[in-house]
XYZ file of C-alpha atoms in Angstrom:
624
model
C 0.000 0.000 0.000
C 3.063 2.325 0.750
C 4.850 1.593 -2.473
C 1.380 2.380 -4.760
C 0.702 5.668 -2.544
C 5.003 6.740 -3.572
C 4.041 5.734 -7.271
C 0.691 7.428 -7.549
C 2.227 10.634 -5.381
C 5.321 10.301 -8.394
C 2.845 10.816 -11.275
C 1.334 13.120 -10.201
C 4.334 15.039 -9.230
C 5.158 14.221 -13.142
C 2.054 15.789 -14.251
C 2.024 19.174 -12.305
C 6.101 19.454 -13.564
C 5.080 19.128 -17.083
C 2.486 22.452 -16.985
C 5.312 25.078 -16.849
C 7.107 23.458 -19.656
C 4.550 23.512 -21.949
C 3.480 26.943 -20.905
C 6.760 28.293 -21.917
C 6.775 26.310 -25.207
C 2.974 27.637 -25.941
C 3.979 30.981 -24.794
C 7.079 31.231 -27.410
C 5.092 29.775 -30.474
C 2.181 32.851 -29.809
C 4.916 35.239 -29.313
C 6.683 34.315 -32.861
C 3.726 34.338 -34.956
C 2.426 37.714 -33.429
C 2.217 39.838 -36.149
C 3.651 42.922 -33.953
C 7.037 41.199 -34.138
C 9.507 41.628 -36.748
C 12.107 39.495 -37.939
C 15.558 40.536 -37.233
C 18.842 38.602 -38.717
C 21.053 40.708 -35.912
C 19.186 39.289 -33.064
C 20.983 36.563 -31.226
C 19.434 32.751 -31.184
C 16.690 31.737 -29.058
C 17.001 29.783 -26.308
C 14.362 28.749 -23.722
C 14.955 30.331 -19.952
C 11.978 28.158 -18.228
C 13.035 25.295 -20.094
C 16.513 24.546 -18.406
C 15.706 25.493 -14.869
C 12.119 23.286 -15.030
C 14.283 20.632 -16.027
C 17.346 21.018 -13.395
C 14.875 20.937 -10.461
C 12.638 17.950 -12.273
C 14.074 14.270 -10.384
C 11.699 11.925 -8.822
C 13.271 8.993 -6.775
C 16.782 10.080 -8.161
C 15.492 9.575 -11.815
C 15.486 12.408 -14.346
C 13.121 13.092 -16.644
C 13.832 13.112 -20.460
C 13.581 16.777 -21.814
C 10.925 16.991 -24.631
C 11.984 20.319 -26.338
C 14.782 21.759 -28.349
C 18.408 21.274 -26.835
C 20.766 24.211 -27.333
C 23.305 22.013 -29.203
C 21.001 21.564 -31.939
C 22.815 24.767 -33.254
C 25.822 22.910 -33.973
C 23.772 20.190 -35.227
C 24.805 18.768 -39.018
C 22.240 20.022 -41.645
C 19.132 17.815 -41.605
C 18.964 15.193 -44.927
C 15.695 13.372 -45.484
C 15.758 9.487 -45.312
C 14.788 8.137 -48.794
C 12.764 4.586 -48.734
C 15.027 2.960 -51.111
C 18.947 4.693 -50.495
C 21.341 2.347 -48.917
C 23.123 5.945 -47.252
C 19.798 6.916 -46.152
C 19.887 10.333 -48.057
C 19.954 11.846 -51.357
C 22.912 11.557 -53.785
C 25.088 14.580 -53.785
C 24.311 16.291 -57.614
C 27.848 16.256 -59.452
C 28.315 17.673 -62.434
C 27.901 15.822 -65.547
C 29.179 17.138 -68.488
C 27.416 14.917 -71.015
C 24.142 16.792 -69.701
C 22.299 19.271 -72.213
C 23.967 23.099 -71.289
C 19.715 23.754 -69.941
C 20.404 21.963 -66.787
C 23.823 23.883 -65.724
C 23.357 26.781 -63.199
C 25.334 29.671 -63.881
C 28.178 28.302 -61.243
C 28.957 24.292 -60.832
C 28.645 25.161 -57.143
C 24.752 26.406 -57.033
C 22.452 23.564 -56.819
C 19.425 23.969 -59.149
C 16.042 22.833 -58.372
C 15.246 19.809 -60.197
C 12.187 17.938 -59.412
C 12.427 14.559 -57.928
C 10.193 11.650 -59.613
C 7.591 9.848 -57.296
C 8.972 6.882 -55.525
C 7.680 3.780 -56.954
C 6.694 0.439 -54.645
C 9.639 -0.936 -52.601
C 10.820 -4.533 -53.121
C 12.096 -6.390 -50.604
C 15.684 -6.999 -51.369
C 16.631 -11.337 -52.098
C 19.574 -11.156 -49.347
C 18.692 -9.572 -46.415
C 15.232 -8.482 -46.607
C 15.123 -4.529 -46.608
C 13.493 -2.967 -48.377
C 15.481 -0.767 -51.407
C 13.894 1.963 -53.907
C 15.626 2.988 -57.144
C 16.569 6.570 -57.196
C 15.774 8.115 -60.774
C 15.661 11.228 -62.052
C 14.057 12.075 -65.091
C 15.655 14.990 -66.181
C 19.064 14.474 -65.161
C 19.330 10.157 -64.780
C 19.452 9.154 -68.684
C 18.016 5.521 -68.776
C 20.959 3.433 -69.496
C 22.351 4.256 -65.904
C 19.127 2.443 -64.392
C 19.916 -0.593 -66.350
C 23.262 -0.705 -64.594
C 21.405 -0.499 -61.191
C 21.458 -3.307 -59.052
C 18.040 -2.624 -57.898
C 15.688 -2.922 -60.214
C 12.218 -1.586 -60.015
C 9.302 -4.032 -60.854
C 7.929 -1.317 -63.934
C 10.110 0.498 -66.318
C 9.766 4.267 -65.646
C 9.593 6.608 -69.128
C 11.393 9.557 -69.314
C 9.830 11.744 -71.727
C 13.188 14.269 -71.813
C 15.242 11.489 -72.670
C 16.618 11.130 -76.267
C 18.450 7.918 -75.886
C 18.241 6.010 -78.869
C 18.842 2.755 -76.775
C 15.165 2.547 -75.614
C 13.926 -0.402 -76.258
C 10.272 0.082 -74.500
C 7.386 0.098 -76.956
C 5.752 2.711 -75.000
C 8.718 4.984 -75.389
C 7.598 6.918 -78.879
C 9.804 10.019 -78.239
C 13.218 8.161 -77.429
C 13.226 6.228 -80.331
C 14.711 9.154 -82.159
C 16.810 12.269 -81.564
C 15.173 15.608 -82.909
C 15.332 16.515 -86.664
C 14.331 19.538 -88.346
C 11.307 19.339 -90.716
C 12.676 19.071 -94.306
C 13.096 22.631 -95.616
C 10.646 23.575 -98.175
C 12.593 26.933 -98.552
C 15.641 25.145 -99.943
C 15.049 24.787 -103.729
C 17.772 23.568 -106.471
C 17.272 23.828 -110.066
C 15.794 20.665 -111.493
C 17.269 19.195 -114.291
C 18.352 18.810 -117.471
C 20.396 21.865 -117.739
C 20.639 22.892 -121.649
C 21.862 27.051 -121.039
C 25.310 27.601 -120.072
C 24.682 31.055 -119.129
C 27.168 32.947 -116.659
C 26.089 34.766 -113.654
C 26.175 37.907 -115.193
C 24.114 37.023 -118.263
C 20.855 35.791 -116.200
C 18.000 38.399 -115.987
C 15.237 38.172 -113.575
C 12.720 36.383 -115.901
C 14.941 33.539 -114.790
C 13.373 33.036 -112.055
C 9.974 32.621 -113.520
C 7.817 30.247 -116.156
C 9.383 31.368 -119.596
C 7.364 34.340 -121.063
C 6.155 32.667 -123.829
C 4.681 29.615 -121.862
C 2.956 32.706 -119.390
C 1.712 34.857 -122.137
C 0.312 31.311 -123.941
C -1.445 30.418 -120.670
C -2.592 33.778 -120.088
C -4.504 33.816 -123.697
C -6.224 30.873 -122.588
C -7.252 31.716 -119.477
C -8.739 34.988 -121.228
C -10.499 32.997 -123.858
C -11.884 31.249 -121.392
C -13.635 33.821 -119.376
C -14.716 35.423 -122.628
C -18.140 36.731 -122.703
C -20.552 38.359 -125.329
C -22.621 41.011 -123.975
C -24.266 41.677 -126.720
C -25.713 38.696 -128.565
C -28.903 37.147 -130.264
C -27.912 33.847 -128.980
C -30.459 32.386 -126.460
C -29.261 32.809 -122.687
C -29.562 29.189 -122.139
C -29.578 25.669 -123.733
C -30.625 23.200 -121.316
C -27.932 23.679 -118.075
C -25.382 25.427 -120.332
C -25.918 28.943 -120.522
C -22.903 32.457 -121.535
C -22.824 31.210 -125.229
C -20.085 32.619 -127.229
C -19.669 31.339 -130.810
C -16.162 30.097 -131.863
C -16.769 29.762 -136.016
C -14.316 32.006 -137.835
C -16.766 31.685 -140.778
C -20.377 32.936 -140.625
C -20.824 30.932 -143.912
C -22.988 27.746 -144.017
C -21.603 24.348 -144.534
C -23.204 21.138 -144.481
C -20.700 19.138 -147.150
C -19.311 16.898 -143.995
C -22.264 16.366 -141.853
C -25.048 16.705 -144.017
C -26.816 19.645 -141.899
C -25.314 23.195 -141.023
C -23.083 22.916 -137.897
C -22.062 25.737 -135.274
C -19.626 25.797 -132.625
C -19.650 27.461 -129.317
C -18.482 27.844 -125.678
C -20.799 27.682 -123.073
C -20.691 27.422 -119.040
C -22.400 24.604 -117.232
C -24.365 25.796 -114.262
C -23.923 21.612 -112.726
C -20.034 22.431 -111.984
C -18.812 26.008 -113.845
C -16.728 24.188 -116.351
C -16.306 25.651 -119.714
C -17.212 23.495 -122.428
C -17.539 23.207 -126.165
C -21.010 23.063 -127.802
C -21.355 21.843 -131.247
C -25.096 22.447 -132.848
C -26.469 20.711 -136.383
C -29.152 22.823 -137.641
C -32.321 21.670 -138.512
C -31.663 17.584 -137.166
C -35.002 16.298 -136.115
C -34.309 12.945 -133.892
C -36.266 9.946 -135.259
C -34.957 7.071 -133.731
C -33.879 6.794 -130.107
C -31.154 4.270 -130.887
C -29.457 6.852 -132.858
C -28.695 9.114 -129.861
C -27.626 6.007 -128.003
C -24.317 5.714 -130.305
C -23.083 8.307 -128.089
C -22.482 6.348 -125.082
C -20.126 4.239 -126.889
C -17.983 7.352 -128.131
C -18.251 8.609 -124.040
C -16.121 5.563 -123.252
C -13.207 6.651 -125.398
C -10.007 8.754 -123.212
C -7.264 9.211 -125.517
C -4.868 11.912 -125.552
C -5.597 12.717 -129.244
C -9.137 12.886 -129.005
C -11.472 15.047 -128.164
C -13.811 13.680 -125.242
C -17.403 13.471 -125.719
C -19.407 14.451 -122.919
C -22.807 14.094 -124.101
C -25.666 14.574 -126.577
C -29.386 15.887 -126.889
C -31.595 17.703 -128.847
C -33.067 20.946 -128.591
C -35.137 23.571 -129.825
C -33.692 26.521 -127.551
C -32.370 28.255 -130.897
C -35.861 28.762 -132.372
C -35.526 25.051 -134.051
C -34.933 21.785 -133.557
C -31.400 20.731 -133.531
C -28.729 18.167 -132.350
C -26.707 19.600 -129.618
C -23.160 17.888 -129.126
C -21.084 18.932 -125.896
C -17.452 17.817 -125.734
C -14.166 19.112 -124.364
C -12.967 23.218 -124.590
C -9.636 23.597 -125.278
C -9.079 27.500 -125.650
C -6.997 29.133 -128.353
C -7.219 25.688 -130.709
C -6.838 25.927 -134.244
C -7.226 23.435 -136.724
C -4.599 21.900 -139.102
C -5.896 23.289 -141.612
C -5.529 27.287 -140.341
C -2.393 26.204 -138.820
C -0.497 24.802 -142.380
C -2.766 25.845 -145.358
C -4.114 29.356 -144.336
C -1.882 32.186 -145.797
C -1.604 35.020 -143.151
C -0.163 37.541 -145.822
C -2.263 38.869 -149.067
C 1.281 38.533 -150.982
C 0.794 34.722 -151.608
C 3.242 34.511 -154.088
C 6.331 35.752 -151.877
C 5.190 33.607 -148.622
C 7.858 30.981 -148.509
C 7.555 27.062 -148.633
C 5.524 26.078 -145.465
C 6.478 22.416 -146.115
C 5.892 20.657 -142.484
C 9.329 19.438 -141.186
C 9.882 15.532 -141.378
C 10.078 15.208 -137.649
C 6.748 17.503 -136.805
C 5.061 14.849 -139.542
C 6.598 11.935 -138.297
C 4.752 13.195 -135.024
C 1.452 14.138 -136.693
C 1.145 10.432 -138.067
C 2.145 9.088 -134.490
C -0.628 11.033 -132.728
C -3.390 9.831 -135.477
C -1.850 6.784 -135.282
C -2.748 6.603 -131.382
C -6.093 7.587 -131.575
C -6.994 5.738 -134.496
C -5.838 2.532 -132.541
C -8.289 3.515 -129.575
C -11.170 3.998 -131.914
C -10.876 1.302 -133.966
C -9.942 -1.139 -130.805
C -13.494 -0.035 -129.334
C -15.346 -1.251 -132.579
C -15.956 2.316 -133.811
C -14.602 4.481 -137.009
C -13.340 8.441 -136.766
C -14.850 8.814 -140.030
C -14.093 12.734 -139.927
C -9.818 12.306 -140.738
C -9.732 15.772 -142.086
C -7.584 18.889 -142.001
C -10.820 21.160 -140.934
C -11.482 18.875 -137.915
C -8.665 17.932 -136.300
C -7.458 20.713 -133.381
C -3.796 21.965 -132.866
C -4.099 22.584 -129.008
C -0.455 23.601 -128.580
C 2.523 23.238 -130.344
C 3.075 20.357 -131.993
C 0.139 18.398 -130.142
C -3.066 17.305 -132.124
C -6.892 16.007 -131.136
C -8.898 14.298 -133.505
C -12.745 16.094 -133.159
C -16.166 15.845 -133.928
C -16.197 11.765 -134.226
C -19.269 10.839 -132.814
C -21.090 13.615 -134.822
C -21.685 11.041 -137.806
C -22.447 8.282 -136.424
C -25.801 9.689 -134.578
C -26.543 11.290 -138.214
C -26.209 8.210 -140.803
C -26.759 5.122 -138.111
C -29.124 3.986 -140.496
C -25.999 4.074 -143.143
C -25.476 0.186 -144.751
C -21.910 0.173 -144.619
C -20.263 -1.726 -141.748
C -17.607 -0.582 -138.843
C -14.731 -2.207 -141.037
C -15.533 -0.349 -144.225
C -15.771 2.688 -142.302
C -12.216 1.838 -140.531
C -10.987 1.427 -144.480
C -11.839 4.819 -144.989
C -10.704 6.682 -142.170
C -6.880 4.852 -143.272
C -7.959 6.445 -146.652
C -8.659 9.627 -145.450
C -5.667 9.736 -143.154
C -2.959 9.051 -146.087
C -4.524 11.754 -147.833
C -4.206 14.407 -144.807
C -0.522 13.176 -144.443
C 0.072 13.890 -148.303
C -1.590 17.100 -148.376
C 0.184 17.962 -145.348
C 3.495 17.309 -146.592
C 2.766 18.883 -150.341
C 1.139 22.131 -148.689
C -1.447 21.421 -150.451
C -5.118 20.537 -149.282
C -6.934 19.344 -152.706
C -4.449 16.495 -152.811
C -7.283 14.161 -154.610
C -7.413 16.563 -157.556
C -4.293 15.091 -158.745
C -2.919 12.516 -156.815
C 0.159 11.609 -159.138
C 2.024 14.924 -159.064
C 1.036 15.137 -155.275
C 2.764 11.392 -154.681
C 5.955 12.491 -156.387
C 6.363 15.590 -154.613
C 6.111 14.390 -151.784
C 8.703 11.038 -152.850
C 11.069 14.166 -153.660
C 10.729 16.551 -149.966
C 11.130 12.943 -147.223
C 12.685 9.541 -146.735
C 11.532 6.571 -148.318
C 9.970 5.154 -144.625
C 7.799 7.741 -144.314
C 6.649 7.628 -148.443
C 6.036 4.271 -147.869
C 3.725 4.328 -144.785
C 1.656 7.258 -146.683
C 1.427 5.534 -150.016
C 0.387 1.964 -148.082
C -2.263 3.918 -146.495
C -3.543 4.752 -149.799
C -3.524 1.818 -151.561
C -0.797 2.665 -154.091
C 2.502 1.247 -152.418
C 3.942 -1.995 -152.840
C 2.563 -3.122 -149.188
C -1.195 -2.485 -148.432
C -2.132 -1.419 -145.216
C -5.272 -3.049 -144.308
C -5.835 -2.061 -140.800
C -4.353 0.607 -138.322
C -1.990 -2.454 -136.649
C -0.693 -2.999 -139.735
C -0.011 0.530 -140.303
C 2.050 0.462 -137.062
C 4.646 -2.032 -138.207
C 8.024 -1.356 -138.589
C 7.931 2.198 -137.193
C 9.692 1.332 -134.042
C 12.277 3.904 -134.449
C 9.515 6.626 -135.333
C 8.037 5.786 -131.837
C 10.922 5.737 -129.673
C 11.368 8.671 -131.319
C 8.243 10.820 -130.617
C 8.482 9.149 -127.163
C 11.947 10.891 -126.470
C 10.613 14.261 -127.576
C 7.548 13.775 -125.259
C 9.819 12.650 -121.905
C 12.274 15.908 -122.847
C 9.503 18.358 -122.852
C 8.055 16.648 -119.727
C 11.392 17.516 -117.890
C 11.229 21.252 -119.496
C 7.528 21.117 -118.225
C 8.525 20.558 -115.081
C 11.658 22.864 -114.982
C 9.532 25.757 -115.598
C 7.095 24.222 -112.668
C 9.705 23.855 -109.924
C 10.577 27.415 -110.566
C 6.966 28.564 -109.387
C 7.159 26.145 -106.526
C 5.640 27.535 -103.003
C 6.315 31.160 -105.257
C 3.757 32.619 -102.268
C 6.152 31.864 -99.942
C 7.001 35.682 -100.605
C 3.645 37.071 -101.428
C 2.553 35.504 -97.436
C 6.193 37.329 -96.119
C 5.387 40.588 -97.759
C 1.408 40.325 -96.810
C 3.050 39.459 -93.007
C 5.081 42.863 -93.052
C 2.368 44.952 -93.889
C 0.146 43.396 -91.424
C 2.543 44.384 -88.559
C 3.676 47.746 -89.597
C 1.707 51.132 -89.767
C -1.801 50.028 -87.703
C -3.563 52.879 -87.377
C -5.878 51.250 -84.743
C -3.171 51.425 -82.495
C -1.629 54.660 -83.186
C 1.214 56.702 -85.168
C 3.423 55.291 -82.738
C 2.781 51.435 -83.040
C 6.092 50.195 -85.601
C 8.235 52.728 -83.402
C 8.355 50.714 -80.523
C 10.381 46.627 -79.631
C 10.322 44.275 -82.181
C 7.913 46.217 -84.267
C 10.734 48.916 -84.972
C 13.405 46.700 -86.219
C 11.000 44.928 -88.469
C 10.145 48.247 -89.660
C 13.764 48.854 -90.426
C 14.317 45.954 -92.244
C 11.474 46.449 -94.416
C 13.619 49.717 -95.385
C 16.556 47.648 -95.841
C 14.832 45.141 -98.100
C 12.364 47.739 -100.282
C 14.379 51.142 -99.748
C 17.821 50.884 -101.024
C 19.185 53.685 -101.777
C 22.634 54.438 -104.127
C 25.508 56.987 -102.771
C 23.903 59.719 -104.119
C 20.451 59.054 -102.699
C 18.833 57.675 -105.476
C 16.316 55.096 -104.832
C 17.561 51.155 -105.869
C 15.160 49.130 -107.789
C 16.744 45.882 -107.539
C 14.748 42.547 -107.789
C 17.698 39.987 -106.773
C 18.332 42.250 -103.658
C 14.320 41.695 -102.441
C 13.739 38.540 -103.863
C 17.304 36.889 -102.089
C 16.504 38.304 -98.580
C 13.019 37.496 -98.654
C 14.371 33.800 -99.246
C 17.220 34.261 -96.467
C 14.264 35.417 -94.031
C 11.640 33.170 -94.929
C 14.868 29.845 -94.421
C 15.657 32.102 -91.004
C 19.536 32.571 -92.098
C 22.379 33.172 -89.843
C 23.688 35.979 -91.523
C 23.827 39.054 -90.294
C 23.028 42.358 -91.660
C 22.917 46.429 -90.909
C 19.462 47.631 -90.328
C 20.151 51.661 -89.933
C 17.203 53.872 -89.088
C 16.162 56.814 -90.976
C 18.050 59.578 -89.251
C 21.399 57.750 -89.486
C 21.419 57.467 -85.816
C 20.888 53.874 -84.679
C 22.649 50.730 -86.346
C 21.021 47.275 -85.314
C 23.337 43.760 -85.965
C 20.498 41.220 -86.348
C 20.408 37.925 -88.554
C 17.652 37.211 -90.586
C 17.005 34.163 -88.419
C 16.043 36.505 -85.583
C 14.311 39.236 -87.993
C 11.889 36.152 -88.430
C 11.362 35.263 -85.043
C 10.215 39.086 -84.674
C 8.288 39.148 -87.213
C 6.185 35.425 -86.586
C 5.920 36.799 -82.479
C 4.073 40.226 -83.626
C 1.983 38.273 -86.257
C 0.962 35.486 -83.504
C -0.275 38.892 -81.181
C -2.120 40.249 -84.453
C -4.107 36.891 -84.517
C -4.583 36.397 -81.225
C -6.136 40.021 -81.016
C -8.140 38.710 -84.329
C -9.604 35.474 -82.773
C -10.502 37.430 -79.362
C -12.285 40.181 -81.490
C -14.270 37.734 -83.400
């Protein structure tokens, strides 16, 4: 009973010991967060009075209670390092320096630690030899992955590092390791393409080199106008069936009806289906009396050849004040026919024009491109039946489309001749264009002898002997257009040389007008930024804005010594093409006043200029 009074009398001697010490301790925390006290580096450390006498005069039965606050020592203490899970020292690794790091992750001194985020720690695995329990340090912007395959801890799930551009990653997961940054490929960076033909120096180009040839632009340029032709004054009806802005194309306001057997027109119209432009051919006067005759037509719809011109469709009509047979078919714009091309005399003086004999090699090409569509037609059962010089188109130089072949067969269906006598004749008729072509002379028929032996006289014996087969009068008959092509293997290759080289010219001229609005979207950029009068005189005078400004002058206001302004197109043109590739030369902008000289590169001229355009747009999209 004695010995549970002296314990129960020793707690609570305990207890009533503890009060002042936590007093002081309570008192000390209020006092540091009042808001009345300021924090003072000078002042000395602070240091508990209560706490060391409570604990001096604290001993119960000659044992001496533990002190539960902060000892005085703990200013000498070492610096405090938190435990990781995993670490066999029980603290962080020291950061060294590593000088296979990217220069991003130095500090400005090898002695200041920078901040670098630790990854989260992943489950612990109890180790195979003693049981603790270990956790792989790794750092995923500084640890590159091949260190944690030297580890001898291994974590139970491969951790990605999306910094990392170790090739060695072998995770599936890992798309951005797989491969070390590249630059996009560089659209800016043009060569001339091949073959090269001019040996011109430096000094002879001129700045149409840089463009399509003039010729080619000014050819293109008459077709596009051609095409978007009108007639605003016309008798013509406004519309025939969905086709409607008819403008006729007939140099001759004379009636004809010797080939087709009714009077035929030709015009271009617009379709209101798709705004195409298309050719519309019109017999006069054709009344439709048998439905199967329209339905030759989708036959001659099936035909795509290169030499032919493409029938589209067929009906009849009476939007012209009569019934009539309306053909539509391809527009090709600025097409002439062979015979304008080789038998029309541009001069009244047609005794001094000279001999406008057609070469050997533009014939040899003529009879190639018949040839080709002739073997298309006749290989879908069906005759031209219109070989002549009045309707076949020149739609370029040198390049020839058989036309209007369809026309006759809605017209004479009811005609007793068969598809193979028809075939017969259009090998007739097409000896008789090549003889009259080579003879100048288009009434060939009228006397065929003298025309034979003029032309035996003017070209080699191949090509006198594939036009006199065709008609019938050599010593080898041609019978059918496969016969015809027989032994002209060397013709072929030919034409098929001259059609690859101006492919390659063709596409010379088009690499030169590759991404050409590269420039047009730089210059539309620089006016953009500069002068906004929303945002005052005062808006190009100020940061980036200002030296764009100046090296606008640099690239559009040259001036010479004496002042006088520079007009020079390689000057613009080159550093417009060293901004838009963001070159590392550097250049002089000067202001206007002579008194401030900037060193920039065109590389940072276009980082200016793409930061104030991405403010423009943002300003755009927050207006809208």
């Amino acid at each position: 009973m004695i010995q549970s009074r002296s314990m129960h009398r020793r707690q609570k001697g305990a207890i009533t010991c503890d009060k002042p010490l936590r007093t002081a301790l309570l008192t000390f925390v209020i006092e540091t967060l009042s808001v009345k006290k300021k924090f003072n580096i000078d002042s000395p450390s602070f240091t508990p009075t209560l706490l060391n006498s409570s604990l001096t005069s604290l001993a119960v039965n000659g044992s001496a209670i533990k002190p539960t606050g902060l000892s005085p020592k703990a200013a000498n203490a070492a610096p405090f390092k938190p435990k990781g899970l995993g670490s066999e020292t029980g603290a962080y690794p020291k950061k060294q320096y590593n000088p296979t790091a990217p220069d991003w992750q130095l500090g400005p001194s090898p002695d200041v630690q920078e901040f670098l985020p630790q990854s989260h720690s992943v489950p612990p695995t109890i180790g195979e030899t003693n049981g603790s329990l270990h956790q792989a340090l790794y750092d995923p912007y500084v640890t590159p992955p091949s260190s944690m395959a030297t580890s001898t801890h291994t974590p139970q799930s491969t951790q990605i590092n999306p910094y990392s551009q170790d090739s060695t990653t072998t995770n599936s997961s890992s798309y951005y390791q797989n491969s070390s940054f590249a630059q996009p490929i560089q659209y800016h960076l043009y060569t001339s393409l091949g073959p090269h033909r001019e040996a011109l120096l430096p000094y002879q180009r001129a700045a149409h080199d840089f463009f399509i040839p003039d010729a080619l632009r000014e050819e293109l340029q008459r077709k596009s106008a051609t095409t978007l032709q009108t007639l605003p004054n016309t008798t013509l009806p406004p519309q025939i069936d969905h086709y409607h802005s008819l403008v006729p194309l007939d140099t001759n306001s004379q009636k004809n009806a010797t080939l087709f057997g009714y009077p035929s027109w030709i015009y271009k119209a617009v379709s209101s289906k798709d705004g195409n432009t298309y050719a519309l051919r019109r017999l006069e006067g054709y009344r439709l009396t048998n439905e199967k005759a329209i339905r030759r037509v989708q036959d001659w719809k099936r035909i795509i050849n290169a030499n032919v011109v493409t029938v589209l469709e067929a009906f009849t009509n009476r939007g012209f004040g009569e019934s009539a047979l309306i053909f539509i078919t391809d527009y090709h714009p600025c097409a002439k026919t062979l015979a304008e091309t080789h038998f029309a005399s541009s001069s009244r003086y047609s005794s001094r024009v000279q001999d406008a004999r057609v070469t050997e090699q533009v014939l040899w090409s003529y009879v190639i491109q018949i040839a080709n569509a002739l073997k298309t037609i006749h290989g879908a059962g069906l005759a031209a039946r219109v070989v002549e010089s009045t309707k076949i188109l020149v739609t370029s130089k040198n390049r020839i489309r058989l036309n209007a072949c369809a026309i006759l067969d809605v017209v004479q269906h009811d005609m007793p001749n068969s598809v193979v006598d028809h075939q017969r004749e259009d090998l007739l008729q097409f000896g008789r264009l090549i003889l009259g072509l080579g003879t100048n002379n288009p009434s060939v028929t009228q006397n065929l002898t003298k025309a034979m032996e003029q032309f035996s006289r003017s070209y080699p014996p191949p090509l006198k002997e594939k036009v006199f087969g065709l008609l019938g009068v050599g010593a080898t008959k041609i019978e059918s257009i496969d016969d015809f092509l027989i032994g002209m293997e060397h013709q072929l290759l030919s034409n098929l040389d001259s059609s690859l080289h101006s492919d390659d010219q063709l596409t010379t001229y088009l690499n030169r007008e590759l991404e050409n609005s590269r420039l047009v979207r730089l210059m539309t950029k620089l006016n953009f930024i500069l002068e906004r009068p929303e945002y005052g005189a005062q808006w190009a005078e100020h940061g980036e804005r200002w030296s764009i400004k100046l090296f606008r002058d640099y690239v559009f206001h040259q001036v010479d010594a004496q002042g006088n302004p520079m007009l020079d197109l390689g000057h613009v043109i080159g550093s417009l093409n060293k901004l838009d590739a963001g070159s590392e030369e550097k250049i002089v902008l000067t202001s206007r006043d002579d008194q401030v000289c900037l060193v920039v590169s065109f590389r940072e001229m276009k980082r200016a200029i793409e930061s104030v355009y991405s403010e423009l747009a943002k300003a755009g999209r927050r207006g809208l």
